[in-house]
PDB file of C-alpha atoms in Angstrom:
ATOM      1  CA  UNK A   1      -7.250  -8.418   0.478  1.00  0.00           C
ATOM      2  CA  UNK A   2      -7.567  -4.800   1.744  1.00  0.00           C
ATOM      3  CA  UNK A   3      -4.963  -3.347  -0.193  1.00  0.00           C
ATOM      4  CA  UNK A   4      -7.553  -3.554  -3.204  1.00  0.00           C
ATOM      5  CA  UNK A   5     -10.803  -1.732  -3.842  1.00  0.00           C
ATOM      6  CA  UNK A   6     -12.277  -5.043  -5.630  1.00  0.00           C
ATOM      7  CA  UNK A   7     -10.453  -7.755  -4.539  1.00  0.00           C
ATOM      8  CA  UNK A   8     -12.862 -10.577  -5.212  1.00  0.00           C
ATOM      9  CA  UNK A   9     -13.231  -9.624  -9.215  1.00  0.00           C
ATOM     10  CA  UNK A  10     -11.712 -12.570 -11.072  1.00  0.00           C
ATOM     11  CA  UNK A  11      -9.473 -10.410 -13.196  1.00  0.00           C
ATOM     12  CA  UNK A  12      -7.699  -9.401  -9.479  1.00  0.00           C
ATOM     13  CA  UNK A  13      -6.089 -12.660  -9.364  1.00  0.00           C
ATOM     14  CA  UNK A  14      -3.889 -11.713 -12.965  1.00  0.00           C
ATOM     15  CA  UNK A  15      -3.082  -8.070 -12.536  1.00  0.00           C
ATOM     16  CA  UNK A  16       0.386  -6.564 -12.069  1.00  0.00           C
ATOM     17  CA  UNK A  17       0.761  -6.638  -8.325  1.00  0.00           C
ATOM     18  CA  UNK A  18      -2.411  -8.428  -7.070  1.00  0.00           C
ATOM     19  CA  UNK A  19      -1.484 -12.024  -8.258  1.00  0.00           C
ATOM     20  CA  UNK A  20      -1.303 -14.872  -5.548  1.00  0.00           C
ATOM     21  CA  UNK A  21       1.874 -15.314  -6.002  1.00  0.00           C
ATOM     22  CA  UNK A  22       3.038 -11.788  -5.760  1.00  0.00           C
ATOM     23  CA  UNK A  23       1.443 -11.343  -2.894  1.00  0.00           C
ATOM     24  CA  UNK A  24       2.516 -14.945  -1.075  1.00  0.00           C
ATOM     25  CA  UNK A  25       5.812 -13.616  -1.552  1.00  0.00           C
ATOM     26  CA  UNK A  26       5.760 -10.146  -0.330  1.00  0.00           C
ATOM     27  CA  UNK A  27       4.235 -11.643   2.808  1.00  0.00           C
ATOM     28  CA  UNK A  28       7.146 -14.487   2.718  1.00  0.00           C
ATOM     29  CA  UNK A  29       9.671 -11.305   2.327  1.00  0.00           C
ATOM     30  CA  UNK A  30       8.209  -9.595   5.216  1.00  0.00           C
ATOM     31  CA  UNK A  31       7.979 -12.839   7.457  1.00  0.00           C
ATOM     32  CA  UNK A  32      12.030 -14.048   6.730  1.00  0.00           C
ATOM     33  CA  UNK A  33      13.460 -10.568   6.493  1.00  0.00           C
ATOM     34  CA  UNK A  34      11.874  -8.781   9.246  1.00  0.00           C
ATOM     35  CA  UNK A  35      11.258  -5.718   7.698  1.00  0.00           C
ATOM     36  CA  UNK A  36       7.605  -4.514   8.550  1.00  0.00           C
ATOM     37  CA  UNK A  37       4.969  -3.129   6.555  1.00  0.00           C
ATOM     38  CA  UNK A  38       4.418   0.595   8.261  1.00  0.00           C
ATOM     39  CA  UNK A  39       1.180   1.605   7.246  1.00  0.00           C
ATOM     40  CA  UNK A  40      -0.408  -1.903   8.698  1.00  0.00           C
ATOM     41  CA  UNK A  41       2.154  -1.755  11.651  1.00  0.00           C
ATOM     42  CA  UNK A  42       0.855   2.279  12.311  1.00  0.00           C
ATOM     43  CA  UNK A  43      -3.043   1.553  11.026  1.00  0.00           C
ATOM     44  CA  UNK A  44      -4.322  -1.791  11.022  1.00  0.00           C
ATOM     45  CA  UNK A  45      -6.441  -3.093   9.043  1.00  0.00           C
ATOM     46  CA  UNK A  46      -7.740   0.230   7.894  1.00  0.00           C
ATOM     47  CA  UNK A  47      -9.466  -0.051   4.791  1.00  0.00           C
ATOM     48  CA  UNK A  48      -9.452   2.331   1.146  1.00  0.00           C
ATOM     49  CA  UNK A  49      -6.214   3.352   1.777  1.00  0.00           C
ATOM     50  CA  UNK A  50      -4.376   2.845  -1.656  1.00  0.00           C
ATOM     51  CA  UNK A  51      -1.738   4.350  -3.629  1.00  0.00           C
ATOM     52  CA  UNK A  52      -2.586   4.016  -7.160  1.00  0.00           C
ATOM     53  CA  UNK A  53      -5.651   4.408  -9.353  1.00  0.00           C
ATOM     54  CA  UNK A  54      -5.987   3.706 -12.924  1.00  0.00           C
ATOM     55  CA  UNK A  55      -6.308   6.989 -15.018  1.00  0.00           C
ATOM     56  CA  UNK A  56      -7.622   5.097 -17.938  1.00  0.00           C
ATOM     57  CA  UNK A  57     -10.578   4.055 -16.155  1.00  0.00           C
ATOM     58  CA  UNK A  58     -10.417   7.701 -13.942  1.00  0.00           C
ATOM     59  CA  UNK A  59     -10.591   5.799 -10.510  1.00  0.00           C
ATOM     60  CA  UNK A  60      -9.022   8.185  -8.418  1.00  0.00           C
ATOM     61  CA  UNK A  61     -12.267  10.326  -7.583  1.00  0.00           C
ATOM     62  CA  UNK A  62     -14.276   7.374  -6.921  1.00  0.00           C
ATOM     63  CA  UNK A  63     -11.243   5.833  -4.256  1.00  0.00           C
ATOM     64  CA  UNK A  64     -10.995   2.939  -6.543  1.00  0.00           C
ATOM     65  CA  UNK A  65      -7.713   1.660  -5.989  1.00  0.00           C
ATOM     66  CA  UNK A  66      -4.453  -0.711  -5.215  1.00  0.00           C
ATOM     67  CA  UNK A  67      -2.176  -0.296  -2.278  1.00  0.00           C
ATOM     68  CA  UNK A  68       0.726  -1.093  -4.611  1.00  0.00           C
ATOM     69  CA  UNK A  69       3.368   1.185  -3.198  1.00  0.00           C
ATOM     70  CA  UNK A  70       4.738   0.339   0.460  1.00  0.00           C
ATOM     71  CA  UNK A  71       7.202   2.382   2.773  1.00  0.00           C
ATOM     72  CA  UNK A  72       9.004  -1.013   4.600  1.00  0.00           C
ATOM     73  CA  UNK A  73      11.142  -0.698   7.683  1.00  0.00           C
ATOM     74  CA  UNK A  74      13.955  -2.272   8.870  1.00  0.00           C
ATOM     75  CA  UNK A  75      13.562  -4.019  12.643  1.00  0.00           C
ATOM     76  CA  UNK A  76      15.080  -1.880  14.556  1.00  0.00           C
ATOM     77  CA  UNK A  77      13.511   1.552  13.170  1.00  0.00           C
ATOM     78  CA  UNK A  78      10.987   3.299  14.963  1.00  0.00           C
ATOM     79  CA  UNK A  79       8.284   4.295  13.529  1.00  0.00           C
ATOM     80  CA  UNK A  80       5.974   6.899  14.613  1.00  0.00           C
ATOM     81  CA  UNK A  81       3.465   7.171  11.384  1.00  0.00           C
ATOM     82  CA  UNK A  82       2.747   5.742   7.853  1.00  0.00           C
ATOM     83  CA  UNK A  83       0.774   7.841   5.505  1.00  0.00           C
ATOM     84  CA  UNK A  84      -0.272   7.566   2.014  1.00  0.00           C
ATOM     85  CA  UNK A  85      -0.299  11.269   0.413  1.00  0.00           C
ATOM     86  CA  UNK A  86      -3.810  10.802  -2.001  1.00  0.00           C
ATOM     87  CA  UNK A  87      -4.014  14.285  -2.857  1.00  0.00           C
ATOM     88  CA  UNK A  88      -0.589  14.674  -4.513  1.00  0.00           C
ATOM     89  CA  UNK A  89      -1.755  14.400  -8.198  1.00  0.00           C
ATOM     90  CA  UNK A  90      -0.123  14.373 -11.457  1.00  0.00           C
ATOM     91  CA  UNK A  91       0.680  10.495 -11.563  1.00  0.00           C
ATOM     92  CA  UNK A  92      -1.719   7.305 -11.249  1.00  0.00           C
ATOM     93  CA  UNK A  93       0.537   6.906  -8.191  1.00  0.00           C
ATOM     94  CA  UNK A  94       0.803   9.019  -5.431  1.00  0.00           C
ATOM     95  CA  UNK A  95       3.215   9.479  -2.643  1.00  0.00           C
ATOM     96  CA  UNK A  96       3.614   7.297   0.723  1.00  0.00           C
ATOM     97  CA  UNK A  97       5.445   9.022   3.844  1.00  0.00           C
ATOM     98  CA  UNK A  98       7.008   7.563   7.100  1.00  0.00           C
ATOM     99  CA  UNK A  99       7.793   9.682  10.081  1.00  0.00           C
ATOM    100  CA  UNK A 100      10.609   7.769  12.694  1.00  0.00           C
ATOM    101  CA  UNK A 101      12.199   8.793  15.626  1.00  0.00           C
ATOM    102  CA  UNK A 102      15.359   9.983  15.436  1.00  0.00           C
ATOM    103  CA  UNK A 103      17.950  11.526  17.340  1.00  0.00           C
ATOM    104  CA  UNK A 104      16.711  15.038  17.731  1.00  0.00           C
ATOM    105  CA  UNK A 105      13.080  14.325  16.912  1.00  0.00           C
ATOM    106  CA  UNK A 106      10.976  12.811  14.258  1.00  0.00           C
ATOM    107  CA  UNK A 107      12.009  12.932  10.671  1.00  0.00           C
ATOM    108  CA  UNK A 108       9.233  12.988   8.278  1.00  0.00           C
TER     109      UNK A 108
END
C-alpha cells in the first residue's frame, strides 16, 4: 500500500488504520458512496506522501509515515488540487488541503 512508508512489516497488518479490514472498507466506502479520494484523484500513485509520523519513534525527518488523514469529495465537486501540508508542525499529524472550483474562482 502506498499510503505507508513500510507497508510489508508484519506489525502493518495490526496498526490503527493500516489493518486489512480498515482499509477493505474505506475502499468499499469510496466504491458505494462515490465520494473520491482527492489526493489519488489529483496525484496518482505518487508515493511518500503521508500525513502522520510517529513522534515517539521521531519519524517525521526521516519521511517515515502513514497517509492516515484524507480530504474526500463528494461526486459532483470539482477539484482542482489535493495537498498534504508536511511542514505544518506541532502535531504527529499535519494538515491536508483541497482547492475546488467555485463560483468566482478556486477556494483553497
Amino acid at each position: 500500500d502506498i499510503d505507508f512508508h513500510n507497508p510489508h512489516e508484519k506489525r502493518m497488518a495490526k496498526q490503527a488504520g493500516t489493518t486489512p479490514e480498515e482499509r477493505t472498507s474505506f475502499r468499499r466506502l469510496l466504491a458505494t458512496t462515490g465520494f473520491r479520494d482527492t489526493l489519488r484523484e489529483v496525484h496518482g500513485e505518487v508515493e511518500g506522501v503521508y500525513s502522520y509520523w510517529s513522534a515517539r519513534a521521531k519519524n517525521r525527518p526521516f519521511n517515515r509515515g502513514l497517509r492516515l488523514d484524507y480530504f474526500l469529495a463528494s461526486p459532483s465537486a470539482s477539484v482542482k488540487d489535493s495537498f498534504v501540508l508536511e511542514g505544518v508542525g506541532g502535531s504527529d499529524h499535519c494538515p491536508v488541503g483541497v482547492d475546488v472550483e467555485a463560483p468566482g474562482g478556486v477556494l483553497r
